PDB file of C-alpha atoms and ligand atoms in Angstrom:
ATOM      1  CA  MET A  80       0.017  -0.293   0.002  1.00 60.00           C
ATOM      2  CA  GLU A  81       0.969   3.577  -0.502  1.00 59.00           C
ATOM      3  CA  GLU A  82       2.934   5.520   2.218  1.00 70.00           C
ATOM      4  CA  LYS A  83      -0.071   7.213   2.775  1.00 81.00           C
ATOM      5  CA  LYS A  84      -3.509   5.828   3.466  1.00 93.00           C
ATOM      6  CA  PHE A  85      -6.992   6.706   3.712  1.00 96.00           C
ATOM      7  CA  ILE A  86      -8.857   5.884   6.397  1.00 97.00           C
ATOM      8  CA  VAL A  87     -12.482   6.953   5.996  1.00 98.00           C
ATOM      9  CA  ALA A  88     -14.938   6.553   8.976  1.00 98.00           C
ATOM     10  CA  ASN A  89     -18.718   5.910   7.504  1.00 98.00           C
ATOM     11  CA  TRP A  90     -20.706   6.687  10.818  1.00 98.00           C
ATOM     12  CA  LYS A  91     -24.181   5.891   9.039  1.00 98.00           C
ATOM     13  CA  MET A  92     -27.253   6.853  11.352  1.00 98.00           C
ATOM     14  CA  TYR A  93     -25.495   7.074  14.680  1.00 98.00           C
ATOM     15  CA  LYS A  94     -24.643  10.242  16.957  1.00 98.00           C
ATOM     16  CA  THR A  95     -25.514  13.415  18.082  1.00 98.00           C
ATOM     17  CA  GLU A  96     -23.588  16.596  18.014  1.00 98.00           C
ATOM     18  CA  GLU A  97     -22.560  16.241  21.622  1.00 98.00           C
ATOM     19  CA  GLU A  98     -21.604  12.837  20.973  1.00 98.00           C
ATOM     20  CA  ALA A  99     -19.332  13.516  17.923  1.00 98.00           C
ATOM     21  CA  MET A 100     -17.948  16.472  19.850  1.00 98.00           C
ATOM     22  CA  HIS A 101     -16.502  14.017  22.602  1.00 98.00           C
ATOM     23  CA  PHE A 102     -15.630  11.279  20.003  1.00 98.00           C
ATOM     24  CA  LEU A 103     -13.175  14.326  18.348  1.00 98.00           C
ATOM     25  CA  ASP A 104     -11.434  15.722  21.478  1.00 97.00           C
ATOM     26  CA  LYS A 105     -10.560  11.769  22.716  1.00 98.00           C
ATOM     27  CA  LEU A 106      -9.468  10.850  18.440  1.00 97.00           C
ATOM     28  CA  LEU A 107      -7.172  14.143  18.553  1.00 96.00           C
ATOM     29  CA  PRO A 108      -3.998  12.395  20.189  1.00 96.00           C
ATOM     30  CA  TYR A 109      -4.309   9.997  17.372  1.00 97.00           C
ATOM     31  CA  LEU A 110      -4.833  12.144  14.933  1.00 97.00           C
ATOM     32  CA  GLN A 111      -1.925  14.273  16.247  1.00 95.00           C
ATOM     33  CA  LYS A 112       0.211  11.318  15.517  1.00 95.00           C
ATOM     34  CA  THR A 113      -0.748   9.876  12.316  1.00 94.00           C
ATOM     35  CA  LYS A 114       0.482  10.476   8.612  1.00 92.00           C
ATOM     36  CA  ASP A 115      -2.651   8.745   7.329  1.00 94.00           C
ATOM     37  CA  SER A 116      -5.566  11.128   5.811  1.00 96.00           C
ATOM     38  CA  VAL A 117      -8.297  10.650   8.260  1.00 98.00           C
ATOM     39  CA  TRP A 118     -11.756  11.432   6.659  1.00 98.00           C
ATOM     40  CA  ILE A 119     -15.327  11.557   8.406  1.00 98.00           C
ATOM     41  CA  ALA A 120     -18.555  10.937   7.227  1.00 98.00           C
ATOM     42  CA  PRO A 121     -21.469  11.685   9.891  1.00 98.00           C
ATOM     43  CA  PRO A 122     -24.938  12.131   9.531  1.00 98.00           C
ATOM     44  CA  PHE A 123     -26.081  15.229   7.490  1.00 98.00           C
ATOM     45  CA  THR A 124     -26.716  17.215  11.219  1.00 98.00           C
ATOM     46  CA  LEU A 125     -23.274  16.869  11.814  1.00 98.00           C
ATOM     47  CA  ILE A 126     -21.436  18.022   8.674  1.00 98.00           C
ATOM     48  CA  LYS A 127     -21.210  21.876   9.751  1.00 98.00           C
ATOM     49  CA  PRO A 128     -20.114  21.914  13.016  1.00 98.00           C
ATOM     50  CA  MET A 129     -17.453  19.134  12.311  1.00 98.00           C
ATOM     51  CA  SER A 130     -16.176  20.606   9.175  1.00 98.00           C
ATOM     52  CA  ASP A 131     -16.134  23.763  11.686  1.00 98.00           C
ATOM     53  CA  LYS A 132     -14.235  22.156  14.415  1.00 97.00           C
ATOM     54  CA  ALA A 133     -11.758  20.273  11.896  1.00 97.00           C
ATOM     55  CA  LYS A 134     -10.988  24.123  10.529  1.00 97.00           C
ATOM     56  CA  GLU A 135     -10.232  24.674  13.837  1.00 95.00           C
ATOM     57  CA  MET A 136      -8.047  22.036  14.331  1.00 94.00           C
ATOM     58  CA  LYS A 137      -5.824  23.138  11.265  1.00 94.00           C
ATOM     59  CA  GLU A 138      -7.973  20.415   8.523  1.00 96.00           C
ATOM     60  CA  ILE A 139      -6.599  17.497  10.851  1.00 96.00           C
ATOM     61  CA  PHE A 140      -8.982  15.261   9.244  1.00 98.00           C
ATOM     62  CA  THR A 141     -11.978  16.065   6.562  1.00 98.00           C
ATOM     63  CA  VAL A 142     -15.464  16.065   6.491  1.00 98.00           C
ATOM     64  CA  GLY A 143     -17.823  14.638   4.348  1.00 98.00           C
ATOM     65  CA  ALA A 144     -21.052  12.734   3.550  1.00 98.00           C
ATOM     66  CA  GLN A 145     -22.831   9.369   3.240  1.00 98.00           C
ATOM     67  CA  ASN A 146     -25.365  10.447   0.465  1.00 98.00           C
ATOM     68  CA  MET A 147     -26.883  13.340  -1.385  1.00 98.00           C
ATOM     69  CA  ASN A 148     -29.339  13.731  -4.062  1.00 98.00           C
ATOM     70  CA  ASP A 149     -28.536  14.110  -7.302  1.00 98.00           C
ATOM     71  CA  ALA A 150     -30.644  17.508  -8.889  1.00 98.00           C
ATOM     72  CA  ASP A 151     -29.087  20.573  -8.211  1.00 97.00           C
ATOM     73  CA  GLU A 152     -32.036  22.265  -6.529  1.00 97.00           C
ATOM     74  CA  GLY A 153     -36.403  21.769  -6.466  1.00 98.00           C
ATOM     75  CA  ALA A 154     -38.811  20.272  -4.883  1.00 98.00           C
ATOM     76  CA  PHE A 155     -37.404  17.227  -3.334  1.00 98.00           C
ATOM     77  CA  THR A 156     -38.615  16.878   0.155  1.00 98.00           C
ATOM     78  CA  GLY A 157     -36.194  15.696   2.654  1.00 97.00           C
ATOM     79  CA  GLU A 158     -33.294  15.469   0.109  1.00 98.00           C
ATOM     80  CA  ILE A 159     -29.719  17.477   0.333  1.00 98.00           C
ATOM     81  CA  SER A 160     -27.766  18.764  -2.874  1.00 98.00           C
ATOM     82  CA  ALA A 161     -24.105  18.419  -3.467  1.00 98.00           C
ATOM     83  CA  SER A 162     -24.134  22.765  -3.278  1.00 98.00           C
ATOM     84  CA  MET A 163     -25.609  22.333   0.159  1.00 98.00           C
ATOM     85  CA  LEU A 164     -23.208  19.959   1.617  1.00 98.00           C
ATOM     86  CA  LYS A 165     -20.360  21.704  -0.022  1.00 98.00           C
ATOM     87  CA  ASN A 166     -21.814  24.654   1.512  1.00 98.00           C
ATOM     88  CA  VAL A 167     -21.535  23.732   5.104  1.00 98.00           C
ATOM     89  CA  GLY A 168     -18.087  22.369   4.702  1.00 98.00           C
ATOM     90  CA  ALA A 169     -18.412  18.398   2.853  1.00 98.00           C
ATOM     91  CA  LYS A 170     -15.307  17.763   0.837  1.00 98.00           C
ATOM     92  CA  PHE A 171     -16.275  14.506  -0.339  1.00 98.00           C
ATOM     93  CA  VAL A 172     -20.096  12.033  -0.729  1.00 98.00           C
ATOM     94  CA  ILE A 173     -20.032   8.170  -0.103  1.00 98.00           C
ATOM     95  CA  LEU A 174     -22.317   7.136  -3.022  1.00 98.00           C
ATOM     96  CA  GLY A 175     -23.718   3.859  -4.004  1.00 98.00           C
ATOM     97  CA  HIS A 176     -23.455   2.507  -0.354  1.00 98.00           C
ATOM     98  CA  SER A 177     -25.183  -1.297  -0.252  1.00 97.00           C
ATOM     99  CA  GLU A 178     -27.128  -0.051   2.831  1.00 97.00           C
ATOM    100  CA  ARG A 179     -28.675   2.798  -0.065  1.00 97.00           C
ATOM    101  CA  ARG A 180     -28.877   0.418  -2.860  1.00 97.00           C
ATOM    102  CA  ILE A 181     -30.494  -2.352  -0.364  1.00 96.00           C
ATOM    103  CA  HIS A 182     -33.072  -0.063   1.629  1.00 97.00           C
ATOM    104  CA  PHE A 183     -33.764   2.928  -0.418  1.00 97.00           C
ATOM    105  CA  HIS A 184     -33.733   0.563  -3.870  1.00 97.00           C
ATOM    106  CA  GLU A 185     -31.109   2.959  -5.222  1.00 98.00           C
ATOM    107  CA  SER A 186     -29.968   1.839  -9.143  1.00 97.00           C
ATOM    108  CA  SER A 187     -26.950   2.292 -10.694  1.00 97.00           C
ATOM    109  CA  GLU A 188     -28.346   4.538 -13.172  1.00 98.00           C
ATOM    110  CA  PHE A 189     -29.719   6.893 -10.208  1.00 98.00           C
ATOM    111  CA  ILE A 190     -26.143   6.657  -8.725  1.00 98.00           C
ATOM    112  CA  ASN A 191     -24.469   7.404 -11.938  1.00 98.00           C
ATOM    113  CA  LYS A 192     -26.471  11.109 -11.972  1.00 98.00           C
ATOM    114  CA  LYS A 193     -25.282  11.598  -7.965  1.00 98.00           C
ATOM    115  CA  VAL A 194     -21.686  10.709  -9.465  1.00 98.00           C
ATOM    116  CA  LEU A 195     -21.953  13.049 -12.177  1.00 98.00           C
ATOM    117  CA  ARG A 196     -23.713  16.102 -10.068  1.00 98.00           C
ATOM    118  CA  ALA A 197     -21.063  15.351  -7.222  1.00 98.00           C
ATOM    119  CA  GLU A 198     -18.274  15.554 -10.089  1.00 98.00           C
ATOM    120  CA  LYS A 199     -19.899  18.798 -11.801  1.00 97.00           C
ATOM    121  CA  GLU A 200     -19.278  20.526  -7.976  1.00 97.00           C
ATOM    122  CA  LYS A 201     -16.232  19.166  -7.152  1.00 97.00           C
ATOM    123  CA  LEU A 202     -16.791  16.666  -4.412  1.00 98.00           C
ATOM    124  CA  ASN A 203     -14.743  13.917  -4.130  1.00 98.00           C
ATOM    125  CA  ILE A 204     -16.166  11.211  -4.481  1.00 98.00           C
ATOM    126  CA  ILE A 205     -15.969   7.420  -2.932  1.00 98.00           C
ATOM    127  CA  LEU A 206     -18.190   5.127  -5.131  1.00 98.00           C
ATOM    128  CA  CYS A 207     -18.949   1.941  -3.177  1.00 98.00           C
ATOM    129  CA  VAL A 208     -19.476  -1.501  -5.276  1.00 98.00           C
ATOM    130  CA  GLY A 209     -19.812  -5.120  -4.250  1.00 97.00           C
ATOM    131  CA  GLU A 210     -21.254  -8.443  -4.495  1.00 96.00           C
ATOM    132  CA  SER A 211     -23.726 -10.061  -2.209  1.00 94.00           C
ATOM    133  CA  PHE A 212     -23.110 -13.325  -0.471  1.00 94.00           C
ATOM    134  CA  ASP A 213     -25.465 -15.561  -2.520  1.00 95.00           C
ATOM    135  CA  GLU A 214     -24.095 -13.713  -5.655  1.00 96.00           C
ATOM    136  CA  ASN A 215     -20.394 -14.416  -4.109  1.00 94.00           C
ATOM    137  CA  GLN A 216     -21.366 -18.016  -3.993  1.00 94.00           C
ATOM    138  CA  GLU A 217     -22.737 -18.225  -7.354  1.00 96.00           C
ATOM    139  CA  GLY A 218     -19.569 -17.102  -8.920  1.00 95.00           C
ATOM    140  CA  LYS A 219     -21.136 -13.774  -9.929  1.00 96.00           C
ATOM    141  CA  SER A 220     -19.061 -11.216  -8.161  1.00 96.00           C
ATOM    142  CA  ASP A 221     -17.044 -10.380 -11.298  1.00 97.00           C
ATOM    143  CA  GLU A 222     -20.068  -9.587 -13.388  1.00 97.00           C
ATOM    144  CA  VAL A 223     -21.853  -7.669 -10.253  1.00 97.00           C
ATOM    145  CA  ILE A 224     -18.766  -5.606  -9.937  1.00 98.00           C
ATOM    146  CA  ASP A 225     -18.093  -4.761 -13.428  1.00 97.00           C
ATOM    147  CA  LYS A 226     -22.000  -3.636 -13.937  1.00 97.00           C
ATOM    148  CA  GLU A 227     -22.178  -1.430 -11.091  1.00 98.00           C
ATOM    149  CA  LEU A 228     -18.796   0.411 -11.787  1.00 98.00           C
ATOM    150  CA  LEU A 229     -20.035   0.808 -15.612  1.00 98.00           C
ATOM    151  CA  GLU A 230     -22.912   1.535 -15.031  1.00 98.00           C
ATOM    152  CA  SER A 231     -22.640   4.308 -11.551  1.00 98.00           C
ATOM    153  CA  CYS A 232     -19.441   6.161 -13.686  1.00 98.00           C
ATOM    154  CA  LYS A 233     -20.849   6.501 -16.747  1.00 98.00           C
ATOM    155  CA  ASN A 234     -19.478   9.084 -18.949  1.00 98.00           C
ATOM    156  CA  PHE A 235     -16.963  10.184 -15.732  1.00 98.00           C
ATOM    157  CA  PRO A 236     -14.892  13.115 -17.276  1.00 97.00           C
ATOM    158  CA  ILE A 237     -11.632  11.612 -17.161  1.00 95.00           C
ATOM    159  CA  ASP A 238      -9.978  14.886 -16.604  1.00 95.00           C
ATOM    160  CA  SER A 239     -11.930  15.460 -13.538  1.00 96.00           C
ATOM    161  CA  GLN A 240     -10.602  17.791 -10.603  1.00 93.00           C
ATOM    162  CA  SER A 241     -12.347  15.720  -8.358  1.00 96.00           C
ATOM    163  CA  MET A 242     -11.047  12.276  -7.081  1.00 96.00           C
ATOM    164  CA  LEU A 243     -12.939   9.511  -7.880  1.00 98.00           C
ATOM    165  CA  TYR A 244     -12.394   6.251  -5.157  1.00 98.00           C
ATOM    166  CA  ILE A 245     -14.028   2.859  -5.401  1.00 98.00           C
ATOM    167  CA  ALA A 246     -14.391   0.924  -2.375  1.00 98.00           C
ATOM    168  CA  TYR A 247     -14.360  -2.388  -3.134  1.00 98.00           C
ATOM    169  CA  GLU A 248     -17.355  -3.535  -0.288  1.00 97.00           C
ATOM    170  CA  PRO A 249     -18.560  -7.114  -0.674  1.00 96.00           C
ATOM    171  CA  LEU A 250     -21.938  -6.975   0.933  1.00 95.00           C
ATOM    172  CA  TRP A 251     -20.895 -10.705   2.942  1.00 94.00           C
ATOM    173  CA  ALA A 252     -18.359  -8.654   4.674  1.00 94.00           C
ATOM    174  CA  ILE A 253     -20.208  -5.294   5.903  1.00 93.00           C
ATOM    175  CA  GLY A 254     -20.937  -5.186   9.327  1.00 89.00           C
ATOM    176  CA  THR A 255     -20.799  -9.574   9.828  1.00 91.00           C
ATOM    177  CA  GLY A 256     -17.202  -9.708  11.020  1.00 89.00           C
ATOM    178  CA  LEU A 257     -16.200 -11.477   8.201  1.00 91.00           C
ATOM    179  CA  VAL A 258     -13.482  -9.349   6.722  1.00 91.00           C
ATOM    180  CA  ALA A 259     -12.515 -10.676   2.747  1.00 94.00           C
ATOM    181  CA  THR A 260      -8.917 -11.794   2.478  1.00 95.00           C
ATOM    182  CA  PRO A 261      -5.882  -9.725   1.590  1.00 96.00           C
ATOM    183  CA  LYS A 262      -6.030 -12.386  -2.039  1.00 96.00           C
ATOM    184  CA  ILE A 263      -9.293 -11.895  -2.629  1.00 96.00           C
ATOM    185  CA  ILE A 264      -9.172  -7.775  -2.160  1.00 97.00           C
ATOM    186  CA  ASP A 265      -6.011  -7.717  -4.630  1.00 97.00           C
ATOM    187  CA  GLU A 266      -8.173  -9.683  -7.308  1.00 97.00           C
ATOM    188  CA  LYS A 267     -11.149  -7.739  -7.202  1.00 97.00           C
ATOM    189  CA  SER A 268      -9.113  -4.411  -6.911  1.00 97.00           C
ATOM    190  CA  ARG A 269      -7.319  -5.697 -10.284  1.00 97.00           C
ATOM    191  CA  PHE A 270     -10.404  -6.431 -11.657  1.00 98.00           C
ATOM    192  CA  ILE A 271     -11.790  -3.352 -10.670  1.00 98.00           C
ATOM    193  CA  LYS A 272      -8.527  -1.347 -11.826  1.00 98.00           C
ATOM    194  CA  LYS A 273      -9.454  -2.688 -15.386  1.00 97.00           C
ATOM    195  CA  THR A 274     -13.271  -2.375 -15.459  1.00 97.00           C
ATOM    196  CA  ALA A 275     -12.583   1.525 -14.972  1.00 97.00           C
ATOM    197  CA  SER A 276     -10.297   1.959 -17.843  1.00 97.00           C
ATOM    198  CA  LYS A 277     -12.768   0.840 -20.074  1.00 96.00           C
ATOM    199  CA  LEU A 278     -14.042   3.909 -19.149  1.00 97.00           C
ATOM    200  CA  GLY A 279     -11.108   5.778 -19.707  1.00 96.00           C
ATOM    201  CA  LEU A 280     -10.611   6.188 -15.960  1.00 97.00           C
ATOM    202  CA  ASP A 281      -6.852   5.280 -15.160  1.00 94.00           C
ATOM    203  CA  GLN A 282      -6.519   7.710 -12.068  1.00 90.00           C
ATOM    204  CA  ILE A 283      -8.993   5.963 -10.215  1.00 96.00           C
ATOM    205  CA  LYS A 284      -7.972   4.957  -6.284  1.00 97.00           C
ATOM    206  CA  ILE A 285      -9.353   1.622  -4.632  1.00 98.00           C
ATOM    207  CA  LEU A 286     -10.640   1.355  -1.185  1.00 98.00           C
ATOM    208  CA  TYR A 287     -11.561  -1.595   0.987  1.00 98.00           C
ATOM    209  CA  GLY A 288     -14.544  -1.869   2.939  1.00 97.00           C
ATOM    210  CA  GLY A 289     -16.353  -4.509   5.348  1.00 96.00           C
ATOM    211  CA  SER A 290     -15.271  -5.286   8.896  1.00 96.00           C
ATOM    212  CA  VAL A 291     -12.336  -3.655   9.368  1.00 96.00           C
ATOM    213  CA  ASN A 292     -10.996  -3.553  12.464  1.00 96.00           C
ATOM    214  CA  PRO A 293      -7.238  -2.591  14.566  1.00 95.00           C
ATOM    215  CA  ASP A 294      -7.162  -6.860  14.729  1.00 94.00           C
ATOM    216  CA  ASN A 295      -7.400  -7.175  10.993  1.00 95.00           C
ATOM    217  CA  ILE A 296      -5.649  -3.985   9.622  1.00 95.00           C
ATOM    218  CA  ALA A 297      -2.196  -5.173   9.935  1.00 93.00           C
ATOM    219  CA  SER A 298      -2.698  -7.330   7.086  1.00 94.00           C
ATOM    220  CA  LEU A 299      -5.054  -6.035   5.001  1.00 95.00           C
ATOM    221  CA  LEU A 300      -2.379  -3.406   4.881  1.00 94.00           C
ATOM    222  CA  LYS A 301      -0.208  -5.663   2.855  1.00 93.00           C
ATOM    223  CA  VAL A 302      -2.641  -5.557  -0.330  1.00 96.00           C
ATOM    224  CA  LYS A 303      -0.430  -2.937  -2.687  1.00 94.00           C
ATOM    225  CA  GLU A 304      -3.656  -2.454  -4.944  1.00 96.00           C
ATOM    226  CA  ILE A 305      -5.467  -0.390  -2.096  1.00 97.00           C
ATOM    227  CA  VAL A 306      -4.950   3.133  -0.851  1.00 96.00           C
ATOM    228  CA  GLY A 307      -6.898   2.691   2.363  1.00 97.00           C
ATOM    229  CA  PHE A 308     -10.465   1.364   4.014  1.00 98.00           C
ATOM    230  CA  LEU A 309     -14.229   2.410   4.682  1.00 98.00           C
ATOM    231  CA  VAL A 310     -14.673   1.939   8.028  1.00 98.00           C
ATOM    232  CA  GLY A 311     -18.385   1.356   9.824  1.00 97.00           C
ATOM    233  CA  GLY A 312     -18.870  -0.373  13.097  1.00 97.00           C
ATOM    234  CA  ALA A 313     -15.048   0.329  14.143  1.00 97.00           C
ATOM    235  CA  SER A 314     -14.733   4.187  13.365  1.00 98.00           C
ATOM    236  CA  LEU A 315     -17.276   4.848  16.286  1.00 98.00           C
ATOM    237  CA  LYS A 316     -15.575   4.568  19.200  1.00 98.00           C
ATOM    238  CA  PRO A 317     -12.743   7.008  19.145  1.00 98.00           C
ATOM    239  CA  GLU A 318     -10.314   4.236  21.629  1.00 97.00           C
ATOM    240  CA  THR A 319     -11.231   1.358  18.218  1.00 97.00           C
ATOM    241  CA  PHE A 320     -10.888   3.805  15.584  1.00 98.00           C
ATOM    242  CA  GLY A 321      -7.862   5.844  17.270  1.00 97.00           C
ATOM    243  CA  LYS A 322      -5.937   1.942  17.483  1.00 96.00           C
ATOM    244  CA  LEU A 323      -6.903   1.567  14.095  1.00 95.00           C
ATOM    245  CA  ILE A 324      -5.282   4.986  12.800  1.00 94.00           C
ATOM    246  CA  SER A 325      -2.296   4.258  14.754  1.00 90.00           C
ATOM    247  CA  GLU A 326      -2.141   0.488  13.455  1.00 82.00           C
ATOM    248  CA  SER A 327      -1.513   1.798   9.686  1.00 75.00           C
TER     249      SER A 327
HETATM  250  P1  LIG B 246     -18.143  -2.063   8.578  1.00 74.27           P
HETATM  251  O1  LIG B 246     -19.043  -1.454   7.629  1.00 74.27           O
HETATM  252  O2  LIG B 246     -16.872  -1.478   8.787  1.00 74.27           O
HETATM  253  O3  LIG B 246     -18.792  -1.630   9.976  1.00 74.27           O
HETATM  254  O4  LIG B 246     -18.064  -3.258   8.033  1.00 74.27           O
HETATM  255  C1  LIG B 246     -18.320  -0.949   6.573  1.00 74.27           C
HETATM  256  C2  LIG B 246     -19.486   0.162   5.670  1.00 74.27           C
HETATM  257  O5  LIG B 246     -20.685   0.169   5.758  1.00 74.27           O
HETATM  258  O6  LIG B 246     -19.058   1.014   4.978  1.00 74.27           O
END
């Protein structure tokens, strides 16, 4: 793995402002020691207070969002646009997470619209792809990844100023404690790079996500093809997340 790693926390629907500020206070000593880039994607309500805090702490960490709408603005009750995210300090957005694909029925076609909107707004993008347990067992992993990637990144400008990270997140590893082996991650990362190059996207970087924790990160760090991790459960407690940052 490259020298500088990206550790991205996906907080999902957890934490109040008070809890987030307490987390940051406790995480500070770890942040001060690490060479890694630490990115945090809290719920929408915390983006502004956390990016204000990041400014105060000399951008020692970066704040982003877990989702956004594809439209510029409009009558879309309950939705948040890319420009609104930027306005409150978000620097990146996670798109196509399997929890959005499954619980909110987001198709790759819809995710593609979001990807293109985020790109237009110059937000960095973390696009998630990955197969389910059944698809994996049926030997369809590559087919699923290929389709999700090609459809979600269609028409992405090759000279974009937004960084495009592809997170390989096999569904069977998310929140299950089952982590993909370094061999699988290496193979899938190569496959993702090959697929992305069909779209002319040779500059993409790869992250791995799925049950990453302080105990397994050392073995995962050996995978040269990835630049970092997308972390859910293990990012919620400052001691665990801090340990994870220290281990890498
Ligand atoms: P996990 O979640 O680390 O809890 O498996 C990862 C994710 O959902 O991005």
